[in-house]
Short mmCIF file of C-alpha atoms and ligand atoms in Angstrom, two decimals:
data_model
loop_
_atom_site.label_atom_id
_atom_site.label_comp_id
_atom_site.label_asym_id
_atom_site.label_seq_id
_atom_site.Cartn_x
_atom_site.Cartn_y
_atom_site.Cartn_z
CA MET A 1 0.00 0.00 0.00
CA ASP A 2 1.05 3.55 -0.64
CA ASN A 3 0.57 5.34 2.70
CA VAL A 4 3.24 7.39 4.48
CA ILE A 5 3.34 6.42 8.16
CA LEU A 6 4.94 8.37 11.00
CA ILE A 7 6.01 6.58 14.17
CA GLY A 8 8.08 7.65 17.17
CA PHE A 9 7.98 8.52 20.82
CA MET A 10 5.44 10.95 22.30
CA GLY A 11 6.49 14.49 21.43
CA SER A 12 8.69 13.48 18.49
CA GLY A 13 6.54 15.62 16.19
CA LYS A 14 4.40 13.01 14.43
CA THR A 15 1.16 14.96 14.58
CA THR A 16 2.61 18.28 13.39
CA VAL A 17 4.77 16.66 10.72
CA GLY A 18 1.73 14.65 9.62
CA LEU A 19 -0.42 17.75 9.21
CA ARG A 20 2.24 19.69 7.35
CA LEU A 21 3.11 16.75 5.15
CA SER A 22 -0.54 16.40 4.31
CA TYR A 23 -0.51 19.94 2.85
CA ARG A 24 2.72 19.36 0.97
CA LEU A 25 1.85 16.01 -0.56
CA ARG A 26 -1.86 16.81 -0.91
CA ARG A 27 -2.93 13.69 0.85
CA PRO A 28 -5.39 13.40 3.73
CA VAL A 29 -3.97 12.80 7.18
CA ILE A 30 -5.18 10.26 9.75
CA ASP A 31 -4.04 10.16 13.38
CA THR A 32 -4.77 6.88 15.16
CA ASP A 33 -5.20 8.57 18.58
CA LYS A 34 -7.77 10.96 17.11
CA GLU A 35 -9.58 8.14 15.31
CA ILE A 36 -9.86 6.19 18.55
CA GLU A 37 -11.03 9.26 20.50
CA LYS A 38 -13.66 9.95 17.82
CA GLU A 39 -14.96 6.39 17.84
CA GLU A 40 -14.93 6.13 21.63
CA LYS A 41 -16.29 9.66 22.14
CA ARG A 42 -13.80 10.21 24.98
CA THR A 43 -10.17 11.23 25.42
CA ILE A 44 -7.18 8.90 25.58
CA SER A 45 -6.73 9.91 29.25
CA GLU A 46 -10.31 8.89 30.06
CA LEU A 47 -9.89 5.68 28.16
CA PHE A 48 -6.69 4.78 30.07
CA ALA A 49 -8.27 5.72 33.41
CA ILE A 50 -11.47 3.74 32.91
CA ASP A 51 -10.56 0.76 30.73
CA GLY A 52 -6.76 0.64 31.07
CA GLU A 53 -3.82 0.47 28.72
CA GLU A 54 -4.51 -3.05 27.36
CA TYR A 55 -7.94 -1.97 26.16
CA PHE A 56 -6.38 1.03 24.42
CA ARG A 57 -3.72 -1.20 22.77
CA ALA A 58 -6.44 -3.48 21.41
CA ARG A 59 -8.22 -0.43 19.99
CA GLU A 60 -4.98 0.61 18.26
CA THR A 61 -4.70 -2.78 16.56
CA GLN A 62 -8.34 -2.57 15.44
CA CYS A 63 -7.67 0.88 14.06
CA LEU A 64 -4.79 -0.46 11.93
CA GLN A 65 -6.94 -3.33 10.69
CA LYS A 66 -9.53 -0.82 9.60
CA LEU A 67 -6.91 1.31 7.83
CA LEU A 68 -5.72 -1.75 5.92
CA LYS A 69 -9.14 -1.86 4.28
CA ASN A 70 -8.82 1.72 3.01
CA THR A 71 -7.82 2.39 -0.54
CA GLY A 72 -6.02 5.60 -1.49
CA SER A 73 -2.90 7.11 -0.05
CA TYR A 74 -2.84 8.79 3.32
CA ILE A 75 -0.43 10.27 5.78
CA ILE A 76 -0.90 8.25 8.96
CA SER A 77 0.54 9.29 12.30
CA VAL A 78 0.27 6.71 15.05
CA GLY A 79 0.36 6.78 18.85
CA GLY A 80 3.82 6.40 20.37
CA GLY A 81 3.16 2.92 21.78
CA LEU A 82 1.46 1.41 18.75
CA PRO A 83 4.59 -0.17 17.20
CA LEU A 84 5.30 -2.14 20.39
CA ARG A 85 2.97 -4.98 19.38
CA LYS A 86 4.54 -7.32 16.84
CA GLU A 87 1.32 -7.67 14.85
CA ASN A 88 1.10 -3.88 14.64
CA ARG A 89 4.62 -3.67 13.24
CA LEU A 90 3.62 -6.11 10.51
CA PHE A 91 0.46 -4.12 9.78
CA LEU A 92 2.51 -0.91 9.56
CA HIS A 93 4.77 -2.48 6.94
CA GLU A 94 1.74 -3.58 4.97
CA LEU A 95 0.29 -0.08 5.11
CA GLY A 96 3.21 1.64 3.39
CA GLN A 97 6.49 3.48 3.95
CA VAL A 98 7.21 3.89 7.67
CA PHE A 99 9.25 6.84 9.01
CA TYR A 100 10.63 6.77 12.55
CA LEU A 101 10.97 10.31 13.91
CA ARG A 102 13.76 9.65 16.39
CA ALA A 103 14.46 12.17 19.14
CA ASP A 104 16.67 12.25 22.23
CA ALA A 105 15.09 12.11 25.69
CA GLU A 106 16.16 15.74 26.33
CA THR A 107 14.37 16.97 23.21
CA ILE A 108 11.23 15.05 24.15
CA TYR A 109 11.28 16.27 27.73
CA GLU A 110 11.61 19.91 26.70
CA ARG A 111 8.68 19.54 24.32
CA ILE A 112 6.24 17.78 26.56
CA LYS A 113 7.04 18.80 30.12
CA GLY A 114 3.87 19.97 31.82
CA ASP A 115 1.65 18.16 29.30
CA LYS A 116 -1.30 16.53 31.07
CA THR A 117 -2.76 14.65 28.11
CA ARG A 118 -0.30 11.74 28.12
CA PRO A 119 -1.28 9.32 30.88
CA LEU A 120 1.97 7.34 30.75
CA LEU A 121 4.04 10.42 31.66
CA GLN A 122 1.99 11.57 34.67
CA CYS A 123 4.59 10.62 37.29
CA SER A 124 6.98 12.31 39.72
CA ASP A 125 10.04 11.99 37.46
CA PRO A 126 8.93 12.19 33.81
CA LYS A 127 12.49 12.86 32.62
CA THR A 128 13.77 9.49 33.83
CA LYS A 129 10.60 7.76 32.64
CA ILE A 130 11.07 9.21 29.14
CA ARG A 131 14.71 8.08 29.02
CA THR A 132 13.83 4.54 30.17
CA MET A 133 10.88 4.21 27.82
CA ILE A 134 12.91 5.40 24.82
CA GLU A 135 15.62 2.84 25.63
CA GLN A 136 12.98 0.10 25.82
CA ARG A 137 11.22 1.15 22.64
CA ASP A 138 13.97 2.19 20.24
CA ALA A 139 14.57 -1.33 18.88
CA TYR A 140 10.84 -1.80 18.19
CA TYR A 141 10.60 1.51 16.39
CA ARG A 142 13.64 0.61 14.29
CA GLU A 143 12.15 -2.77 13.45
CA ALA A 144 8.92 -1.13 12.31
CA ALA A 145 10.64 1.58 10.26
CA ASP A 146 11.80 1.77 6.67
CA VAL A 147 13.53 5.10 7.33
CA VAL A 148 14.96 6.46 10.60
CA LEU A 149 15.07 10.27 10.79
CA GLN A 150 16.96 11.87 13.66
CA VAL A 151 14.94 15.01 14.34
CA ASP A 152 16.82 16.77 17.17
CA GLY A 153 17.70 20.35 16.29
CA LYS A 154 16.02 20.17 12.88
CA SER A 155 13.30 22.53 11.69
CA PHE A 156 10.00 21.12 10.50
CA GLU A 157 10.93 22.26 6.98
CA GLN A 158 14.10 20.16 7.08
CA ILE A 159 12.23 17.12 8.32
CA LEU A 160 9.54 17.54 5.66
CA ASP A 161 12.18 17.90 2.93
CA GLU A 162 13.84 14.68 4.04
CA ILE A 163 10.58 12.77 4.13
CA GLU A 164 9.45 14.12 0.77
CA ALA A 165 12.74 13.08 -0.87
CA GLN A 166 12.36 9.55 0.50
CA VAL A 167 8.73 9.34 -0.59
CA GLN A 168 9.70 10.34 -4.11
CA GLU A 169 12.54 7.83 -4.14
CA ASN A 170 10.17 5.11 -2.97
CA GLY A 171 7.67 6.13 -5.67
CA LYS A 172 10.33 5.66 -8.35
CA CYS A 173 11.22 2.21 -7.02
CA ARG A 174 7.57 1.17 -7.11
CA GLN A 175 7.12 2.13 -10.78
C1 S3P B 201 1.30 6.69 23.96
C2 S3P B 201 1.38 7.76 23.11
C3 S3P B 201 0.28 8.68 22.87
C4 S3P B 201 -1.06 7.97 23.10
C5 S3P B 201 -1.08 7.32 24.45
C6 S3P B 201 0.03 6.31 24.65
C7 S3P B 201 2.50 5.83 24.17
O1 S3P B 201 0.31 9.20 21.55
O2 S3P B 201 -1.29 7.03 22.10
O3 S3P B 201 -1.01 8.33 25.42
O4 S3P B 201 2.38 4.72 24.69
O5 S3P B 201 3.61 6.28 23.78
P1 S3P B 201 1.37 10.33 21.03
O6 S3P B 201 2.64 9.58 20.70
O7 S3P B 201 0.71 10.89 19.82
O8 S3P B 201 1.54 11.28 22.13
#
């Protein structure tokens, strides 16, 4: 399939890059967190608090299964924990070209400190939690990705240019 998929840790820029890429490439954008919130008619925080993380993870997998039935080419940004399930990594590969927006723990912390919308980071020491989680997740993100983009210190324009070049390259290979 011909979608462009953005994965990476919370705060790595997937949502913003997804929106801006959608303008550039003239393709609609889908965000799995937003899809789930729309279907559930409640926020991710409410969902975690009431039904727990496992329920949310199952909803993420369902969301991917639904996307696999779509035709057309989309920009898809996914929740930071979605690539942790093996079946999800396989689904991501089936969906299209997967970009891992990779950022250091310091970059992430600076971007999302004080954010209350991410249930997994509501703890006394979010900085350490971010570092530990990135260490645990990096290998899964790499396994899911076709392209790894280090984003620290880069402007959105630079990131978009790099993704666009790779998308074009991939398009040529597919012809
Ligand atoms: C999560 C990331 C969040 C959201 C949920 C869990 C994670 O999405 O899906 O809070 O496990 O990393 P963003 O990466 O868009 O913040």
